[in-house]
Amino acid sequence: NAGVTQTPKFQVLKTGQSMTLQCAQDMNHNSMYWYRQDPGMGLRLIYYSASEGTTDKGEVPNGYNVSRLNKREFSLRLESAAPSQTSVYFCASRGAGSDTEAFFGQGTRLTVV
Amino acid sequence: GENVEQHPSTLSVQEGDSAVIKCTYSDSASNYFPWYKQELGKGPQLIIDIRSNVGEKKDQRIAVTLNKTAKHFSLHITETQPEDSAVYFCAAITGGFKTIFGAGTRLFVKA
């Protein structure tokens, strides 16, 4: 009954360091998403993957890359972290159809110093 | 690009009162409008949704209305309880994949 699992839950990086946020879902969903959440700005879409093998940019893709490793896993990579990337990151997945709910992970709180 | 505006950003009500949160979307092709509740330290969870061919939907104390002509949709919570305190997000989905969220409303229910 795991749903969407994100790792790590917390991370502190120095400016310029790189890291990968991992996300896995066990609901056999086709589409997966990465959002960042900042105070007063809601959830902003970074990248999404409509199906295995495809990825597309969202509203705020600069500074990030993604990989849809297989149907279950969708990772987000920061190549050279900047303080502006300090945020809470959420992964989500949705099943087939245009009117299905998104299931979210617990979030990763990232601080870049 | 597409956007969703949500108001108010903060809402404080007395226990037992009603709370209303309003959203406006820009993309007339949007066809699915979910509402999410986010409690502290957790990811958002769906509480109710409405599809573009429906004007109103109710689930116990929660209801959502949609006005496609005006591109407005609203969340109504009646008989609020302290456990309703959370951040609420509206969203609009276009083309089946892209979900655009509002900025969120922090609801405080005072006992």
mmCIF file of C-alpha atoms in Angstrom:
data_model
loop_
_atom_site.group_PDB
_atom_site.id
_atom_site.type_symbol
_atom_site.label_atom_id
_atom_site.label_comp_id
_atom_site.label_asym_id
_atom_site.label_seq_id
_atom_site.Cartn_x
_atom_site.Cartn_y
_atom_site.Cartn_z
ATOM 1 C CA ASN A 1 0.000 0.000 0.000
ATOM 2 C CA ALA A 2 2.971 2.335 -0.588
ATOM 3 C CA GLY A 3 1.543 4.557 -3.360
ATOM 4 C CA VAL A 4 4.188 7.163 -4.301
ATOM 5 C CA THR A 5 7.518 6.973 -2.504
ATOM 6 C CA GLN A 6 10.095 9.750 -2.602
ATOM 7 C CA THR A 7 13.648 9.703 -1.324
ATOM 8 C CA PRO A 8 15.272 11.405 0.439
ATOM 9 C CA LYS A 9 12.882 13.262 2.757
ATOM 10 C CA PHE A 10 15.408 15.966 3.632
ATOM 11 C CA GLN A 11 18.610 17.156 1.974
ATOM 12 C CA VAL A 12 21.056 20.015 2.405
ATOM 13 C CA LEU A 13 23.332 20.837 -0.519
ATOM 14 C CA LYS A 14 26.076 23.361 -1.078
ATOM 15 C CA THR A 15 25.809 25.651 -4.070
ATOM 16 C CA GLY A 16 27.151 23.865 -7.141
ATOM 17 C CA GLN A 17 26.624 20.332 -5.850
ATOM 18 C CA SER A 18 24.498 17.873 -7.753
ATOM 19 C CA MET A 19 21.912 15.381 -6.591
ATOM 20 C CA THR A 20 19.089 13.173 -7.808
ATOM 21 C CA LEU A 21 15.669 12.958 -6.192
ATOM 22 C CA GLN A 22 14.119 9.552 -6.572
ATOM 23 C CA CYS A 23 10.432 8.727 -7.036
ATOM 24 C CA ALA A 24 8.677 5.400 -7.463
ATOM 25 C CA GLN A 25 4.995 4.472 -7.711
ATOM 26 C CA ASP A 26 3.408 1.055 -7.395
ATOM 27 C CA MET A 27 -0.024 1.856 -8.876
ATOM 28 C CA ASN A 28 0.859 1.061 -12.509
ATOM 29 C CA HIS A 29 0.230 4.690 -13.481
ATOM 30 C CA ASN A 30 1.263 5.971 -16.869
ATOM 31 C CA SER A 31 1.929 9.622 -16.058
ATOM 32 C CA MET A 32 4.292 11.009 -13.439
ATOM 33 C CA TYR A 33 5.142 14.547 -12.381
ATOM 34 C CA TRP A 34 7.625 16.636 -10.458
ATOM 35 C CA TYR A 35 6.459 19.808 -8.683
ATOM 36 C CA ARG A 36 8.138 22.318 -6.466
ATOM 37 C CA GLN A 37 6.276 24.095 -3.704
ATOM 38 C CA ASP A 38 7.299 27.525 -2.502
ATOM 39 C CA PRO A 39 5.473 29.738 0.015
ATOM 40 C CA GLY A 40 2.676 31.708 -1.617
ATOM 41 C CA MET A 41 3.243 30.110 -5.009
ATOM 42 C CA GLY A 42 1.475 26.807 -4.734
ATOM 43 C CA LEU A 43 2.703 23.837 -6.700
ATOM 44 C CA ARG A 44 4.580 24.575 -9.900
ATOM 45 C CA LEU A 45 5.176 21.878 -12.480
ATOM 46 C CA ILE A 46 8.844 21.247 -13.270
ATOM 47 C CA TYR A 47 8.633 18.271 -15.636
ATOM 48 C CA TYR A 48 6.170 15.540 -16.405
ATOM 49 C CA SER A 49 6.168 12.203 -18.160
ATOM 50 C CA ALA A 50 2.961 11.207 -19.913
ATOM 51 C CA SER A 51 4.182 7.650 -20.409
ATOM 52 C CA GLU A 52 7.282 5.537 -20.148
ATOM 53 C CA GLY A 53 9.910 6.882 -22.530
ATOM 54 C CA THR A 54 8.554 10.436 -22.786
ATOM 55 C CA THR A 55 9.243 13.568 -20.780
ATOM 56 C CA ASP A 56 8.107 17.174 -21.225
ATOM 57 C CA LYS A 57 8.878 20.507 -19.649
ATOM 58 C CA GLY A 58 6.464 22.141 -17.262
ATOM 59 C CA GLU A 59 6.313 25.729 -16.021
ATOM 60 C CA VAL A 60 9.755 25.922 -14.347
ATOM 61 C CA PRO A 61 12.181 23.403 -15.938
ATOM 62 C CA ASN A 62 15.375 25.474 -15.907
ATOM 63 C CA GLY A 63 18.138 23.952 -13.802
ATOM 64 C CA TYR A 64 16.557 20.490 -13.731
ATOM 65 C CA ASN A 65 16.680 17.285 -15.734
ATOM 66 C CA VAL A 66 14.509 14.197 -15.457
ATOM 67 C CA SER A 67 14.667 10.537 -16.358
ATOM 68 C CA ARG A 68 11.725 8.172 -16.701
ATOM 69 C CA LEU A 69 13.710 5.058 -15.915
ATOM 70 C CA ASN A 70 10.778 2.668 -16.351
ATOM 71 C CA LYS A 71 7.044 2.785 -15.710
ATOM 72 C CA ARG A 72 7.537 2.882 -11.936
ATOM 73 C CA GLU A 73 10.372 5.369 -11.530
ATOM 74 C CA PHE A 74 10.809 9.044 -12.395
ATOM 75 C CA SER A 75 13.878 10.871 -11.111
ATOM 76 C CA LEU A 76 14.695 14.567 -10.899
ATOM 77 C CA ARG A 77 18.290 15.743 -11.151
ATOM 78 C CA LEU A 78 19.847 19.019 -10.114
ATOM 79 C CA GLU A 79 23.190 19.263 -11.925
ATOM 80 C CA SER A 80 24.491 22.371 -10.175
ATOM 81 C CA ALA A 81 22.308 23.369 -7.230
ATOM 82 C CA ALA A 82 21.536 27.046 -6.592
ATOM 83 C CA PRO A 83 19.966 28.716 -3.531
ATOM 84 C CA SER A 84 16.907 29.517 -5.706
ATOM 85 C CA GLN A 85 16.253 25.788 -5.843
ATOM 86 C CA THR A 86 15.618 25.645 -2.107
ATOM 87 C CA SER A 87 12.080 24.286 -1.981
ATOM 88 C CA VAL A 88 9.891 21.324 -1.172
ATOM 89 C CA TYR A 89 9.708 18.911 -4.098
ATOM 90 C CA PHE A 90 6.761 16.611 -4.707
ATOM 91 C CA CYS A 91 6.470 13.708 -7.068
ATOM 92 C CA ALA A 92 3.022 12.628 -8.237
ATOM 93 C CA SER A 93 1.473 10.031 -10.493
ATOM 94 C CA ARG A 94 -1.867 9.676 -12.280
ATOM 95 C CA GLY A 95 -3.648 6.821 -13.942
ATOM 96 C CA ALA A 96 -4.968 6.715 -17.492
ATOM 97 C CA GLY A 97 -7.650 9.197 -18.540
ATOM 98 C CA SER A 98 -7.975 12.967 -18.520
ATOM 99 C CA ASP A 99 -10.019 13.053 -15.311
ATOM 100 C CA THR A 100 -8.124 10.994 -12.789
ATOM 101 C CA GLU A 101 -6.716 12.188 -9.493
ATOM 102 C CA ALA A 102 -3.042 12.651 -8.792
ATOM 103 C CA PHE A 103 -1.389 10.798 -5.945
ATOM 104 C CA PHE A 104 1.465 12.623 -4.257
ATOM 105 C CA GLY A 105 4.527 11.493 -2.373
ATOM 106 C CA GLN A 106 5.435 12.900 1.032
ATOM 107 C CA GLY A 107 7.835 15.463 -0.406
ATOM 108 C CA THR A 108 11.566 16.193 -0.247
ATOM 109 C CA ARG A 109 12.641 19.309 1.614
ATOM 110 C CA LEU A 110 15.771 20.598 -0.113
ATOM 111 C CA THR A 111 17.931 23.412 1.188
ATOM 112 C CA VAL A 112 20.781 24.830 -0.910
ATOM 113 C CA VAL A 113 23.274 26.910 1.054
ATOM 114 C CA GLY B 1 0.493 30.316 -20.627
ATOM 115 C CA GLU B 2 -2.213 28.660 -18.637
ATOM 116 C CA ASN B 3 -2.782 29.778 -15.080
ATOM 117 C CA VAL B 4 -5.161 29.282 -12.177
ATOM 118 C CA GLU B 5 -5.894 32.105 -9.743
ATOM 119 C CA GLN B 6 -7.079 31.188 -6.261
ATOM 120 C CA HIS B 7 -8.615 33.425 -3.578
ATOM 121 C CA PRO B 8 -8.339 34.094 -0.743
ATOM 122 C CA SER B 9 -4.781 33.185 0.204
ATOM 123 C CA THR B 10 -5.762 32.945 3.877
ATOM 124 C CA LEU B 11 -9.171 32.294 5.390
ATOM 125 C CA SER B 12 -10.079 32.197 9.064
ATOM 126 C CA VAL B 13 -13.512 31.001 10.182
ATOM 127 C CA GLN B 14 -15.209 30.037 13.417
ATOM 128 C CA GLU B 15 -15.974 26.371 13.969
ATOM 129 C CA GLY B 16 -19.392 25.603 12.510
ATOM 130 C CA ASP B 17 -19.272 28.393 9.934
ATOM 131 C CA SER B 18 -18.929 27.861 6.179
ATOM 132 C CA ALA B 19 -15.805 28.450 4.125
ATOM 133 C CA VAL B 20 -15.676 29.287 0.427
ATOM 134 C CA ILE B 21 -12.576 29.250 -1.770
ATOM 135 C CA LYS B 22 -12.732 30.498 -5.356
ATOM 136 C CA CYS B 23 -10.615 29.747 -8.422
ATOM 137 C CA THR B 24 -10.472 31.084 -11.947
ATOM 138 C CA TYR B 25 -8.745 29.311 -14.815
ATOM 139 C CA SER B 26 -7.529 30.663 -18.119
ATOM 140 C CA ASP B 27 -7.547 27.711 -20.518
ATOM 141 C CA SER B 28 -11.034 27.099 -21.881
ATOM 142 C CA ALA B 29 -9.914 23.583 -22.893
ATOM 143 C CA SER B 30 -9.530 22.559 -19.225
ATOM 144 C CA ASN B 31 -11.904 19.703 -18.503
ATOM 145 C CA TYR B 32 -11.169 18.401 -15.012
ATOM 146 C CA PHE B 33 -10.999 20.370 -11.771
ATOM 147 C CA PRO B 34 -9.756 18.616 -8.636
ATOM 148 C CA TRP B 35 -9.389 20.081 -5.146
ATOM 149 C CA TYR B 36 -6.597 18.956 -2.860
ATOM 150 C CA LYS B 37 -6.065 19.287 0.881
ATOM 151 C CA GLN B 38 -2.539 19.462 2.240
ATOM 152 C CA GLU B 39 -1.839 18.921 5.912
ATOM 153 C CA LEU B 40 1.417 19.969 7.517
ATOM 154 C CA GLY B 41 4.378 17.894 6.386
ATOM 155 C CA LYS B 42 2.361 15.832 3.919
ATOM 156 C CA GLY B 43 1.681 15.740 0.227
ATOM 157 C CA PRO B 44 -1.650 17.024 -1.139
ATOM 158 C CA GLN B 45 -4.591 14.612 -1.169
ATOM 159 C CA LEU B 46 -7.686 14.765 -3.334
ATOM 160 C CA ILE B 47 -10.861 15.724 -1.467
ATOM 161 C CA ILE B 48 -13.321 16.318 -4.317
ATOM 162 C CA ASP B 49 -13.279 16.837 -8.069
ATOM 163 C CA ILE B 50 -15.609 17.974 -10.822
ATOM 164 C CA ARG B 51 -15.668 17.339 -14.529
ATOM 165 C CA SER B 52 -16.486 19.885 -17.180
ATOM 166 C CA ASN B 53 -19.879 18.375 -17.996
ATOM 167 C CA VAL B 54 -21.140 18.844 -14.443
ATOM 168 C CA GLY B 55 -22.143 22.084 -12.705
ATOM 169 C CA GLU B 56 -22.114 20.976 -9.076
ATOM 170 C CA LYS B 57 -20.979 18.038 -6.959
ATOM 171 C CA LYS B 58 -21.438 17.372 -3.256
ATOM 172 C CA ASP B 59 -19.807 14.962 -0.817
ATOM 173 C CA GLN B 60 -21.082 15.309 2.752
ATOM 174 C CA ARG B 61 -19.869 18.709 4.034
ATOM 175 C CA ILE B 62 -17.906 19.531 0.889
ATOM 176 C CA ALA B 63 -19.297 20.796 -2.414
ATOM 177 C CA VAL B 64 -17.761 22.142 -5.607
ATOM 178 C CA THR B 65 -19.423 24.300 -8.253
ATOM 179 C CA LEU B 66 -18.249 24.981 -11.791
ATOM 180 C CA ASN B 67 -19.204 27.812 -14.130
ATOM 181 C CA LYS B 68 -17.577 26.989 -17.472
ATOM 182 C CA THR B 69 -18.760 30.179 -19.153
ATOM 183 C CA ALA B 70 -17.071 32.356 -16.570
ATOM 184 C CA LYS B 71 -14.215 29.867 -16.051
ATOM 185 C CA HIS B 72 -14.819 29.881 -12.302
ATOM 186 C CA PHE B 73 -15.015 27.029 -9.834
ATOM 187 C CA SER B 74 -15.441 27.104 -6.075
ATOM 188 C CA LEU B 75 -15.047 24.891 -3.017
ATOM 189 C CA HIS B 76 -17.643 25.115 -0.257
ATOM 190 C CA ILE B 77 -17.107 23.581 3.176
ATOM 191 C CA THR B 78 -20.066 23.688 5.547
ATOM 192 C CA GLU B 79 -20.094 23.146 9.315
ATOM 193 C CA THR B 80 -16.331 23.560 9.495
ATOM 194 C CA GLN B 81 -14.367 21.644 12.105
ATOM 195 C CA PRO B 82 -10.854 22.203 13.508
ATOM 196 C CA GLU B 83 -9.594 19.219 11.496
ATOM 197 C CA ASP B 84 -10.527 21.100 8.310
ATOM 198 C CA SER B 85 -7.601 23.445 9.021
ATOM 199 C CA ALA B 86 -5.087 22.898 6.209
ATOM 200 C CA VAL B 87 -3.941 24.338 2.891
ATOM 201 C CA TYR B 88 -6.358 23.794 0.015
ATOM 202 C CA PHE B 89 -5.363 23.819 -3.652
ATOM 203 C CA CYS B 90 -7.558 24.007 -6.696
ATOM 204 C CA ALA B 91 -6.274 22.722 -10.016
ATOM 205 C CA ALA B 92 -7.245 22.615 -13.672
ATOM 206 C CA ILE B 93 -6.207 19.883 -16.060
ATOM 207 C CA THR B 94 -5.916 20.298 -19.801
ATOM 208 C CA GLY B 95 -5.227 17.610 -22.342
ATOM 209 C CA GLY B 96 -5.130 14.866 -19.764
ATOM 210 C CA PHE B 97 -1.611 15.505 -18.496
ATOM 211 C CA LYS B 98 -0.799 19.064 -17.538
ATOM 212 C CA THR B 99 -2.138 19.982 -14.108
ATOM 213 C CA ILE B 100 -1.918 23.655 -13.172
ATOM 214 C CA PHE B 101 -2.445 24.451 -9.496
ATOM 215 C CA GLY B 102 -3.677 27.574 -7.785
ATOM 216 C CA ALA B 103 -1.411 29.215 -5.207
ATOM 217 C CA GLY B 104 -3.304 27.682 -2.288
ATOM 218 C CA THR B 105 -5.572 28.859 0.536
ATOM 219 C CA ARG B 106 -4.552 28.424 4.142
ATOM 220 C CA LEU B 107 -7.742 27.720 6.110
ATOM 221 C CA PHE B 108 -7.848 28.204 9.868
ATOM 222 C CA VAL B 109 -10.867 26.911 11.751
ATOM 223 C CA LYS B 110 -11.040 28.382 15.239
ATOM 224 C CA ALA B 111 -12.610 26.256 17.937
#
